[in-house]
mmCIF file of C-alpha atoms and ligand atoms in Angstrom:
data_model
loop_
_atom_site.group_PDB
_atom_site.id
_atom_site.type_symbol
_atom_site.label_atom_id
_atom_site.label_comp_id
_atom_site.label_asym_id
_atom_site.label_seq_id
_atom_site.Cartn_x
_atom_site.Cartn_y
_atom_site.Cartn_z
ATOM 1 C CA UNK R 27 0.000 0.000 0.000
ATOM 2 C CA UNK R 28 1.352 3.458 -0.843
ATOM 3 C CA UNK R 29 1.678 6.050 1.897
ATOM 4 C CA UNK R 30 -1.780 7.369 2.684
ATOM 5 C CA UNK R 31 -1.190 10.857 1.276
ATOM 6 C CA UNK R 32 -2.903 12.281 -1.780
ATOM 7 C CA UNK R 33 -3.816 15.533 -3.407
ATOM 8 C CA UNK R 34 -7.339 15.803 -4.728
ATOM 9 C CA UNK R 35 -8.170 18.268 -7.504
ATOM 10 C CA UNK R 36 -11.702 19.669 -7.760
ATOM 11 C CA UNK R 37 -12.468 20.926 -11.302
ATOM 12 C CA UNK R 38 -15.979 21.841 -10.156
ATOM 13 C CA UNK R 39 -14.437 24.359 -7.742
ATOM 14 C CA UNK R 40 -12.461 25.909 -10.605
ATOM 15 C CA UNK R 41 -15.629 26.192 -12.675
ATOM 16 C CA UNK R 42 -17.413 27.857 -9.771
ATOM 17 C CA UNK R 43 -14.508 30.235 -9.100
ATOM 18 C CA UNK R 44 -14.328 31.183 -12.780
ATOM 19 C CA UNK R 45 -18.017 32.106 -12.634
ATOM 20 C CA UNK R 46 -17.321 34.174 -9.520
ATOM 21 C CA UNK R 47 -14.507 35.993 -11.327
ATOM 22 C CA UNK R 48 -16.772 36.638 -14.305
ATOM 23 C CA UNK R 49 -19.479 38.061 -12.073
ATOM 24 C CA UNK R 50 -16.966 40.252 -10.295
ATOM 25 C CA UNK R 51 -15.697 41.651 -13.606
ATOM 26 C CA UNK R 52 -18.963 41.477 -15.506
ATOM 27 C CA UNK R 53 -18.639 43.032 -18.911
ATOM 28 C CA UNK R 54 -15.000 42.033 -19.271
ATOM 29 C CA UNK R 55 -13.799 38.936 -21.063
ATOM 30 C CA UNK R 56 -11.670 36.509 -19.102
ATOM 31 C CA UNK R 57 -8.229 35.067 -19.727
ATOM 32 C CA UNK R 58 -8.065 32.084 -17.366
ATOM 33 C CA UNK R 59 -4.450 32.037 -16.181
ATOM 34 C CA UNK R 60 -3.107 28.481 -16.046
ATOM 35 C CA UNK R 61 0.648 29.065 -15.931
ATOM 36 C CA UNK R 62 2.859 26.756 -13.860
ATOM 37 C CA UNK R 63 0.696 23.810 -14.865
ATOM 38 C CA UNK R 64 -2.444 25.539 -13.600
ATOM 39 C CA UNK R 65 -0.806 26.673 -10.357
ATOM 40 C CA UNK R 66 0.124 23.068 -9.645
ATOM 41 C CA UNK R 67 -3.335 21.608 -10.297
ATOM 42 C CA UNK R 68 -2.520 20.154 -13.724
ATOM 43 C CA UNK R 69 -3.790 21.811 -16.897
ATOM 44 C CA UNK R 70 -5.407 18.647 -18.236
ATOM 45 C CA UNK R 71 -7.131 18.002 -14.909
ATOM 46 C CA UNK R 72 -8.865 21.347 -14.696
ATOM 47 C CA UNK R 73 -9.249 21.984 -18.419
ATOM 48 C CA UNK R 74 -12.907 20.842 -18.542
ATOM 49 C CA UNK R 75 -13.719 23.528 -15.963
ATOM 50 C CA UNK R 76 -12.443 26.327 -18.216
ATOM 51 C CA UNK R 77 -15.211 26.130 -20.795
ATOM 52 C CA UNK R 78 -16.624 29.444 -19.581
ATOM 53 C CA UNK R 79 -13.370 31.334 -20.169
ATOM 54 C CA UNK R 80 -12.821 33.483 -23.271
ATOM 55 C CA UNK R 81 -9.120 32.722 -23.496
ATOM 56 C CA UNK R 82 -6.382 30.808 -21.710
ATOM 57 C CA UNK R 83 -3.173 32.526 -20.601
ATOM 58 C CA UNK R 84 0.095 30.851 -19.643
ATOM 59 C CA UNK R 85 3.849 31.118 -20.022
ATOM 60 C CA UNK R 86 5.343 27.964 -21.455
ATOM 61 C CA UNK R 87 5.118 27.219 -25.133
ATOM 62 C CA UNK R 88 4.714 23.512 -24.469
ATOM 63 C CA UNK R 89 1.773 24.245 -22.166
ATOM 64 C CA UNK R 90 0.211 26.348 -24.924
ATOM 65 C CA UNK R 91 0.584 23.472 -27.361
ATOM 66 C CA UNK R 92 -0.940 21.095 -24.799
ATOM 67 C CA UNK R 93 -3.964 23.389 -24.477
ATOM 68 C CA UNK R 94 -4.404 23.470 -28.271
ATOM 69 C CA UNK R 95 -4.142 19.698 -28.381
ATOM 70 C CA UNK R 96 -6.893 19.475 -25.781
ATOM 71 C CA UNK R 97 -9.103 21.113 -28.375
ATOM 72 C CA UNK R 98 -9.156 24.744 -27.213
ATOM 73 C CA UNK R 99 -10.060 26.877 -30.239
ATOM 74 C CA UNK R 100 -10.302 30.274 -28.553
ATOM 75 C CA UNK R 101 -7.319 32.563 -27.919
ATOM 76 C CA UNK R 102 -4.248 31.411 -26.014
ATOM 77 C CA UNK R 103 -1.970 34.102 -24.623
ATOM 78 C CA UNK R 104 1.739 33.671 -23.925
ATOM 79 C CA UNK R 105 2.176 36.020 -20.960
ATOM 80 C CA UNK R 106 5.920 36.488 -21.448
ATOM 81 C CA UNK R 107 5.759 36.241 -25.219
ATOM 82 C CA UNK R 108 8.376 34.476 -27.296
ATOM 83 C CA UNK R 109 12.060 33.885 -26.623
ATOM 84 C CA UNK R 110 13.510 33.044 -30.038
ATOM 85 C CA UNK R 111 12.615 32.658 -33.704
ATOM 86 C CA UNK R 112 11.642 28.999 -33.333
ATOM 87 C CA UNK R 113 8.955 30.150 -30.894
ATOM 88 C CA UNK R 114 7.528 32.433 -33.572
ATOM 89 C CA UNK R 115 6.912 29.457 -35.840
ATOM 90 C CA UNK R 116 5.169 27.565 -33.023
ATOM 91 C CA UNK R 117 3.101 30.613 -32.174
ATOM 92 C CA UNK R 118 1.990 30.903 -35.790
ATOM 93 C CA UNK R 119 1.297 27.192 -36.150
ATOM 94 C CA UNK R 120 -0.896 27.150 -33.028
ATOM 95 C CA UNK R 121 -2.396 30.551 -33.538
ATOM 96 C CA UNK R 122 -1.126 31.964 -30.246
ATOM 97 C CA UNK R 123 -1.455 35.530 -29.034
ATOM 98 C CA UNK R 124 1.854 36.755 -27.678
ATOM 99 C CA UNK R 125 2.796 39.415 -25.173
ATOM 100 C CA UNK R 126 5.452 41.795 -26.477
ATOM 101 C CA UNK R 127 7.458 43.550 -23.807
ATOM 102 C CA UNK R 128 10.633 44.668 -25.620
ATOM 103 C CA UNK R 129 12.050 45.635 -29.022
ATOM 104 C CA UNK R 130 13.878 42.312 -29.350
ATOM 105 C CA UNK R 131 10.516 40.543 -29.399
ATOM 106 C CA UNK R 132 9.165 43.021 -31.942
ATOM 107 C CA UNK R 133 12.152 42.266 -34.171
ATOM 108 C CA UNK R 134 11.572 38.515 -33.890
ATOM 109 C CA UNK R 135 7.974 39.011 -34.984
ATOM 110 C CA UNK R 136 8.989 41.378 -37.797
ATOM 111 C CA UNK R 137 11.318 38.679 -39.142
ATOM 112 C CA UNK R 138 8.635 35.992 -39.014
ATOM 113 C CA UNK R 139 7.751 34.299 -42.268
ATOM 114 C CA UNK R 140 4.008 34.113 -42.014
ATOM 115 C CA UNK R 141 1.039 35.224 -44.039
ATOM 116 C CA UNK R 142 -1.170 34.990 -41.040
ATOM 117 C CA UNK R 143 -0.486 38.002 -38.810
ATOM 118 C CA UNK R 144 0.217 37.322 -35.135
ATOM 119 C CA UNK R 145 -1.985 39.033 -32.546
ATOM 120 C CA UNK R 146 -0.040 40.674 -29.748
ATOM 121 C CA UNK R 147 -0.533 42.241 -26.344
ATOM 122 C CA UNK R 148 1.858 45.144 -26.083
ATOM 123 C CA UNK R 149 3.018 45.322 -22.512
ATOM 124 C CA UNK R 150 3.615 48.453 -20.509
ATOM 125 C CA UNK R 151 5.805 48.596 -17.435
ATOM 126 C CA UNK R 152 3.466 50.540 -15.152
ATOM 127 C CA UNK R 153 5.701 50.288 -12.098
ATOM 128 C CA UNK R 154 6.581 46.618 -11.574
ATOM 129 C CA UNK R 155 9.898 47.172 -13.376
ATOM 130 C CA UNK R 156 10.164 43.619 -14.598
ATOM 131 C CA UNK R 157 8.847 43.433 -18.164
ATOM 132 C CA UNK R 158 7.372 46.013 -20.491
ATOM 133 C CA UNK R 159 7.893 49.352 -22.172
ATOM 134 C CA UNK R 160 8.062 52.341 -19.921
ATOM 135 C CA UNK R 161 5.166 54.768 -20.336
ATOM 136 C CA UNK R 162 7.265 57.404 -22.138
ATOM 137 C CA UNK R 163 8.270 55.019 -24.961
ATOM 138 C CA UNK R 164 5.046 53.019 -25.130
ATOM 139 C CA UNK R 165 3.485 55.026 -27.933
ATOM 140 C CA UNK R 166 6.600 54.652 -30.099
ATOM 141 C CA UNK R 167 6.562 50.899 -29.498
ATOM 142 C CA UNK R 168 2.926 50.791 -30.525
ATOM 143 C CA UNK R 169 3.728 52.751 -33.725
ATOM 144 C CA UNK R 170 6.461 50.276 -34.525
ATOM 145 C CA UNK R 171 4.184 47.292 -33.882
ATOM 146 C CA UNK R 172 1.467 48.817 -36.025
ATOM 147 C CA UNK R 173 3.915 49.256 -38.896
ATOM 148 C CA UNK R 174 4.962 45.594 -38.704
ATOM 149 C CA UNK R 175 3.096 43.607 -41.381
ATOM 150 C CA UNK R 176 3.411 40.279 -39.537
ATOM 151 C CA UNK R 177 1.603 41.723 -36.512
ATOM 152 C CA UNK R 178 -2.183 41.545 -36.415
ATOM 153 C CA UNK R 179 -4.375 42.923 -33.654
ATOM 154 C CA UNK R 180 -2.593 44.910 -30.961
ATOM 155 C CA UNK R 181 -4.044 44.882 -27.452
ATOM 156 C CA UNK R 182 -2.552 46.901 -24.613
ATOM 157 C CA UNK R 183 -1.644 45.228 -21.355
ATOM 158 C CA UNK R 184 0.069 45.843 -18.053
ATOM 159 C CA UNK R 185 0.579 43.847 -14.880
ATOM 160 C CA UNK R 186 0.277 45.642 -11.563
ATOM 161 C CA UNK R 187 3.134 45.670 -9.084
ATOM 162 C CA UNK R 188 0.615 46.265 -6.345
ATOM 163 C CA UNK R 189 -3.072 45.582 -6.829
ATOM 164 C CA UNK R 190 -3.770 44.994 -3.163
ATOM 165 C CA UNK R 191 -4.756 48.511 -2.168
ATOM 166 C CA UNK R 192 -4.955 52.106 -3.335
ATOM 167 C CA UNK R 193 -1.511 51.776 -4.918
ATOM 168 C CA UNK R 194 -3.364 50.616 -8.000
ATOM 169 C CA UNK R 195 -4.414 54.178 -8.765
ATOM 170 C CA UNK R 196 -1.024 55.620 -9.696
ATOM 171 C CA UNK R 197 -0.285 52.635 -11.904
ATOM 172 C CA UNK R 198 -3.650 52.963 -13.639
ATOM 173 C CA UNK R 199 -3.186 56.690 -14.073
ATOM 174 C CA UNK R 200 0.175 56.089 -15.704
ATOM 175 C CA UNK R 201 -1.259 53.469 -18.014
ATOM 176 C CA UNK R 202 -4.211 55.633 -19.002
ATOM 177 C CA UNK R 203 -2.090 58.707 -19.638
ATOM 178 C CA UNK R 204 0.427 56.840 -21.774
ATOM 179 C CA UNK R 205 -2.207 54.990 -23.831
ATOM 180 C CA UNK R 206 -4.621 57.865 -24.356
ATOM 181 C CA UNK R 207 -5.959 57.813 -27.879
ATOM 182 C CA UNK R 208 -4.277 54.523 -28.796
ATOM 183 C CA UNK R 209 -6.900 52.114 -30.107
ATOM 184 C CA UNK R 210 -7.077 48.486 -28.996
ATOM 185 C CA UNK R 211 -8.402 46.322 -26.226
ATOM 186 C CA UNK R 212 -7.043 46.752 -22.717
ATOM 187 C CA UNK R 213 -6.028 43.939 -20.365
ATOM 188 C CA UNK R 214 -4.874 44.943 -16.902
ATOM 189 C CA UNK R 215 -6.429 43.025 -14.019
ATOM 190 C CA UNK R 216 -4.978 40.093 -12.106
ATOM 191 C CA UNK R 217 -7.065 38.378 -9.404
ATOM 192 C CA UNK R 218 -6.724 41.194 -6.888
ATOM 193 C CA UNK R 219 -7.913 43.786 -9.385
ATOM 194 C CA UNK R 220 -10.748 41.491 -10.517
ATOM 195 C CA UNK R 221 -12.043 41.345 -6.945
ATOM 196 C CA UNK R 222 -11.308 44.842 -5.717
ATOM 197 C CA UNK R 223 -10.701 47.331 -8.526
ATOM 198 C CA UNK R 224 -13.563 47.699 -11.010
ATOM 199 C CA UNK R 225 -11.795 50.683 -12.544
ATOM 200 C CA UNK R 226 -9.150 48.290 -13.871
ATOM 201 C CA UNK R 227 -11.492 45.714 -15.420
ATOM 202 C CA UNK R 228 -11.614 47.146 -18.974
ATOM 203 C CA UNK R 229 -11.895 44.681 -21.904
ATOM 204 C CA UNK R 230 -10.129 41.559 -20.640
ATOM 205 C CA UNK R 231 -9.195 40.451 -17.113
ATOM 206 C CA UNK R 232 -6.539 37.865 -16.180
ATOM 207 C CA UNK R 233 -7.467 36.045 -12.967
ATOM 208 C CA UNK R 234 -5.137 33.292 -11.829
ATOM 209 C CA UNK R 235 -5.025 32.416 -8.172
ATOM 210 C CA UNK R 236 -8.723 33.014 -7.425
ATOM 211 C CA UNK R 237 -9.613 30.335 -9.989
ATOM 212 C CA UNK R 238 -8.015 27.901 -7.574
ATOM 213 C CA UNK R 239 -9.716 29.370 -4.506
ATOM 214 C CA UNK R 240 -6.647 31.093 -3.090
ATOM 215 C CA UNK R 241 -6.243 34.669 -1.929
ATOM 216 C CA UNK R 242 -4.489 37.247 -4.120
ATOM 217 C CA UNK R 243 -2.867 38.691 -1.020
ATOM 218 C CA UNK R 244 -1.928 35.341 0.461
ATOM 219 C CA UNK R 245 -4.184 36.138 3.424
ATOM 220 C CA UNK R 246 -7.199 33.852 3.703
ATOM 221 C CA UNK R 247 -9.467 36.292 5.514
ATOM 222 C CA UNK R 248 -9.134 38.839 2.700
ATOM 223 C CA UNK R 249 -11.329 36.618 0.511
ATOM 224 C CA UNK R 250 -13.803 35.596 3.184
ATOM 225 C CA UNK R 251 -17.265 36.194 1.832
ATOM 226 C CA UNK R 252 -16.186 36.125 -1.822
ATOM 227 C CA UNK R 253 -17.431 32.550 -2.013
ATOM 228 C CA UNK R 254 -14.414 30.930 -3.634
ATOM 229 C CA UNK R 255 -13.898 27.196 -3.247
ATOM 230 C CA UNK R 256 -10.657 25.338 -2.742
ATOM 231 C CA UNK R 257 -9.639 23.549 -5.938
ATOM 232 C CA UNK R 258 -7.026 21.435 -4.181
ATOM 233 C CA UNK R 259 -7.194 19.283 -1.066
ATOM 234 C CA UNK R 260 -3.980 17.910 0.364
ATOM 235 C CA UNK R 261 -5.026 14.975 2.550
ATOM 236 C CA UNK R 262 -3.319 12.231 4.497
ATOM 237 C CA UNK R 263 -3.811 10.074 7.559
ATOM 238 C CA UNK R 264 -2.475 9.561 11.030
ATOM 239 C CA UNK R 265 0.086 6.749 10.965
ATOM 240 C CA UNK R 266 1.261 6.868 14.569
ATOM 241 C CA UNK R 267 0.189 8.121 17.985
ATOM 242 C CA UNK R 268 2.359 9.038 20.965
ATOM 243 C CA UNK R 269 1.304 9.989 24.468
ATOM 244 C CA UNK R 270 3.607 12.586 25.960
ATOM 245 C CA UNK R 271 4.190 13.259 29.631
ATOM 246 C CA UNK R 272 4.692 16.868 30.717
ATOM 247 C CA UNK R 273 8.205 17.987 29.806
ATOM 248 C CA UNK R 274 8.613 15.513 26.957
ATOM 249 C CA UNK R 275 9.229 16.848 23.486
ATOM 250 C CA UNK R 276 8.365 15.837 19.947
ATOM 251 C CA UNK R 277 10.383 15.755 16.750
ATOM 252 C CA UNK R 278 13.749 17.068 15.609
ATOM 253 C CA UNK R 279 15.370 19.673 17.763
ATOM 254 C CA UNK R 280 12.913 18.877 20.603
ATOM 255 C CA UNK R 281 11.149 21.988 19.331
ATOM 256 C CA UNK R 282 7.831 21.409 21.089
ATOM 257 C CA UNK R 283 7.504 20.506 24.748
ATOM 258 C CA UNK R 284 4.300 19.164 26.286
ATOM 259 C CA UNK R 285 3.048 21.190 29.248
ATOM 260 C CA UNK R 286 0.566 18.543 30.279
ATOM 261 C CA UNK R 287 -0.079 14.942 29.253
ATOM 262 C CA UNK R 288 -1.100 15.018 25.618
ATOM 263 C CA UNK R 289 -1.666 12.776 22.614
ATOM 264 C CA UNK R 290 0.303 13.509 19.475
ATOM 265 C CA UNK R 291 -0.694 12.254 16.034
ATOM 266 C CA UNK R 292 1.978 11.526 13.429
ATOM 267 C CA UNK R 293 0.804 12.458 9.927
ATOM 268 C CA UNK R 294 2.182 10.966 6.716
ATOM 269 C CA UNK R 295 3.126 14.292 5.143
ATOM 270 C CA UNK R 296 6.370 16.220 5.252
ATOM 271 C CA UNK R 297 8.338 18.823 3.384
ATOM 272 C CA UNK R 298 9.284 16.277 0.712
ATOM 273 C CA UNK R 299 5.570 16.251 -0.138
ATOM 274 C CA UNK R 300 5.463 20.013 -0.475
ATOM 275 C CA UNK R 301 4.238 20.899 3.006
ATOM 276 C CA UNK R 302 6.276 23.910 4.172
ATOM 277 C CA UNK R 303 9.056 23.062 6.596
ATOM 278 C CA UNK R 304 8.636 26.510 8.081
ATOM 279 C CA UNK R 305 5.089 25.767 9.310
ATOM 280 C CA UNK R 306 5.461 26.528 13.015
ATOM 281 C CA UNK R 307 3.721 25.053 16.036
ATOM 282 C CA UNK R 308 0.173 26.359 15.848
ATOM 283 C CA UNK R 309 -0.302 26.048 12.092
ATOM 284 C CA UNK R 310 -3.930 24.944 11.585
ATOM 285 C CA UNK R 311 -4.660 21.408 10.391
ATOM 286 C CA UNK R 312 -7.824 19.275 10.443
ATOM 287 C CA UNK R 313 -8.011 15.760 11.920
ATOM 288 C CA UNK R 314 -11.260 13.802 11.558
ATOM 289 C CA UNK R 315 -13.013 17.047 10.707
ATOM 290 C CA UNK R 316 -11.740 18.863 13.813
ATOM 291 C CA UNK R 317 -9.397 21.821 13.572
ATOM 292 C CA UNK R 318 -6.235 21.390 15.583
ATOM 293 C CA UNK R 319 -2.604 22.462 15.203
ATOM 294 C CA UNK R 320 0.760 21.292 14.028
ATOM 295 C CA UNK R 321 3.248 20.899 16.884
ATOM 296 C CA UNK R 322 7.016 20.592 16.611
ATOM 297 C CA UNK R 323 9.132 20.641 13.472
ATOM 298 C CA UNK R 324 7.907 19.429 10.119
ATOM 299 C CA UNK R 325 10.252 16.682 8.937
ATOM 300 C CA UNK R 326 10.830 15.228 5.470
ATOM 301 C CA UNK R 327 8.063 12.614 5.496
ATOM 302 C CA UNK R 328 6.071 13.308 8.633
ATOM 303 C CA UNK R 329 4.652 16.021 10.778
ATOM 304 C CA UNK R 330 3.076 15.929 14.217
ATOM 305 C CA UNK R 331 -0.241 17.291 15.435
ATOM 306 C CA UNK R 332 -1.935 17.948 18.754
ATOM 307 C CA UNK R 333 -4.781 15.431 19.215
ATOM 308 C CA UNK R 334 -6.165 17.138 22.348
ATOM 309 C CA UNK R 335 -9.239 18.575 20.530
ATOM 310 C CA UNK R 336 -9.988 15.211 18.867
ATOM 311 C CA UNK R 337 -9.637 12.528 21.547
ATOM 312 C CA UNK R 338 -11.165 9.828 19.335
ATOM 313 C CA UNK R 339 -8.588 10.273 16.594
ATOM 314 C CA UNK R 340 -6.026 7.530 16.130
ATOM 315 C CA UNK R 341 -4.142 5.610 13.504
ATOM 316 C CA UNK R 342 -6.020 5.857 10.210
ATOM 317 C CA UNK R 343 -7.756 9.132 11.051
ATOM 318 C CA UNK R 344 -8.203 11.453 8.075
ATOM 319 C CA UNK R 345 -6.108 14.607 7.965
ATOM 320 C CA UNK R 346 -6.689 17.676 5.814
ATOM 321 C CA UNK R 347 -3.433 19.612 5.406
ATOM 322 C CA UNK R 348 -5.192 22.204 3.252
ATOM 323 C CA UNK R 349 -8.439 22.363 1.347
ATOM 324 C CA UNK R 350 -11.914 23.606 2.213
ATOM 325 C CA UNK R 351 -11.564 23.469 6.013
ATOM 326 C CA UNK R 352 -8.011 24.754 6.295
ATOM 327 C CA UNK R 353 -7.309 27.263 3.571
ATOM 328 C CA UNK R 354 -3.996 26.903 1.806
ATOM 329 C CA UNK R 355 -3.381 30.552 2.648
ATOM 330 C CA UNK R 356 -3.757 29.857 6.371
ATOM 331 C CA UNK R 357 -0.917 27.355 6.166
ATOM 332 C CA UNK R 358 1.033 29.717 3.937
ATOM 333 C CA UNK R 359 0.581 32.716 6.195
ATOM 334 C CA UNK R 360 1.754 30.769 9.229
ATOM 335 C CA UNK R 361 4.803 29.677 7.219
ATOM 336 C CA UNK R 362 5.761 33.081 5.840
ATOM 337 C CA UNK R 363 4.645 32.501 2.261
ATOM 338 C CA UNK R 364 1.518 32.665 0.089
ATOM 339 C CA UNK R 365 -0.890 30.013 -1.123
ATOM 340 C CA UNK R 366 0.407 30.392 -4.683
ATOM 341 C CA UNK R 367 3.756 28.907 -3.686
ATOM 342 C CA UNK R 368 2.302 25.975 -1.767
ATOM 343 C CA UNK R 369 -0.113 24.999 -4.550
ATOM 344 C CA UNK R 370 2.707 25.054 -7.102
ATOM 345 C CA UNK R 371 5.060 23.063 -4.904
ATOM 346 C CA UNK R 372 3.147 19.843 -4.164
ATOM 347 C CA UNK R 373 5.728 17.158 -4.841
ATOM 348 C CA UNK R 374 5.581 14.698 -7.699
ATOM 349 C CA UNK R 375 5.595 11.780 -5.300
ATOM 350 C CA UNK R 376 2.122 12.726 -4.022
ATOM 351 C CA UNK R 377 -0.554 10.708 -5.857
ATOM 352 C CA UNK R 378 -3.275 12.815 -7.477
ATOM 353 C CA UNK R 379 -7.026 12.136 -7.543
ATOM 354 C CA UNK R 380 -9.385 14.180 -9.674
ATOM 355 C CA UNK R 381 -13.068 14.712 -8.931
ATOM 356 C CA UNK R 382 -15.218 14.410 -12.008
ATOM 357 C CA UNK R 383 -16.615 17.684 -13.219
ATOM 358 C CA UNK R 384 -20.113 18.102 -11.890
ATOM 359 C CA UNK R 385 -19.547 15.799 -8.954
ATOM 360 C CA UNK R 386 -20.363 17.239 -5.570
ATOM 361 C CA UNK R 387 -17.263 17.823 -3.540
ATOM 362 C CA UNK R 388 -16.522 14.716 -1.582
ATOM 363 C CA UNK R 389 -16.505 15.155 2.118
ATOM 364 C CA UNK R 390 -13.402 14.027 3.914
ATOM 365 C CA UNK R 391 -15.550 12.748 6.779
ATOM 366 C CA UNK R 392 -17.644 10.689 4.404
ATOM 367 C CA UNK R 393 -14.492 9.145 3.062
ATOM 368 C CA UNK R 394 -13.275 8.156 6.482
ATOM 369 C CA UNK R 395 -16.608 6.449 7.198
ATOM 370 C CA UNK R 396 -16.383 4.371 4.053
ATOM 371 C CA UNK R 397 -12.634 3.732 4.330
HETATM 372 C C1 LIG O 426 0.314 35.331 -13.130
HETATM 373 C C2 LIG O 426 -0.222 36.449 -13.908
HETATM 374 C C3 LIG O 426 -1.564 36.832 -13.759
HETATM 375 C C4 LIG O 426 -2.476 36.202 -12.732
HETATM 376 O O1 LIG O 426 -2.120 36.661 -11.450
HETATM 377 P P1 LIG O 426 -3.001 36.247 -10.169
HETATM 378 O O2 LIG O 426 -2.476 37.103 -9.081
HETATM 379 O O3 LIG O 426 -2.723 34.802 -9.934
HETATM 380 O O4 LIG O 426 -4.402 36.496 -10.525
HETATM 381 C C5 LIG O 426 -2.045 37.837 -14.568
HETATM 382 N N1 LIG O 426 -1.246 38.453 -15.463
HETATM 383 C C6 LIG O 426 0.054 38.124 -15.629
HETATM 384 C C7 LIG O 426 0.885 38.860 -16.625
HETATM 385 C C8 LIG O 426 0.608 37.121 -14.869
HETATM 386 O O5 LIG O 426 1.892 36.780 -15.019
#
């Protein structure tokens, strides 16, 4: 029998979250962002849930080709564009829309041998200072793109450095000033702007993390009430139980010391599965449906939990590391990171289950009854 850990993917949750994003940015069309293999969920696994999207956006050329091979006929956007001339040929062959953030990319497109013009999203650097034309040279870049016969439709895009609060205003003002009078569709909003900044919605929005039920800020309570559902459940079981006397410790470094007699559950999940080693004592975790806490250090293959709130738990008890009851962002926040990173980092050794689209989410408690 394999170790009792698994990650379950819920395409129905993605479908629901996509609808929520569409309602939040009603009037805008939606690029569903599925980079990094759909934020660790697996593009093929969640693909059926994306039917309501208007386009699919990602980074890797091979992922774009995979999406075409799945049968997607609507636009596919390469968020970082192309890297060399071979990419241009692939982009043409698969009818990809490409971001253009620098003159080198414009030159690659200008040199393309194609009769079918390539649609682009011309990217402005509105303050992130990673990719894109600065506002003062944006118009010149647009003129150059427009004069390039191999380039088709030109949309205007930017990616916010800070969409979490009022900082969005200066970036938007910059974008609007520098693009005034330039025709073309606008695409500005990531998940945070989809939820909180209607002024940035424009023609196309680009939600990523909210499609998977995670918080754009990495803080779970910031999306309370939005009604998103977790698209990933990391689950395991208790494989050992220890009873500690006061003063005894658990795990490497003797990092947690019992103050009173207590039962400790040993969970088959460690940092080699993608659970953060930095999760401190107190990180929330669910055992047999009851919220409790991680105690002591997370090790490679195991972690330890306080069974005080769930006295009936024992070997075989179901554990939810993150999912609907413990949000991935709660674990992330306790560990000094964001849900994005944890979702992307589930290890290959963890077996994956996929709910069928349309199936009601399976209840972990139900599973433990039937197990
Ligand atoms: C990743 C990414 C997004 C989506 O960001 P979220 O915060 O996950 O919504 C949107 N646009 C670009 C250019 C991106 O790289």
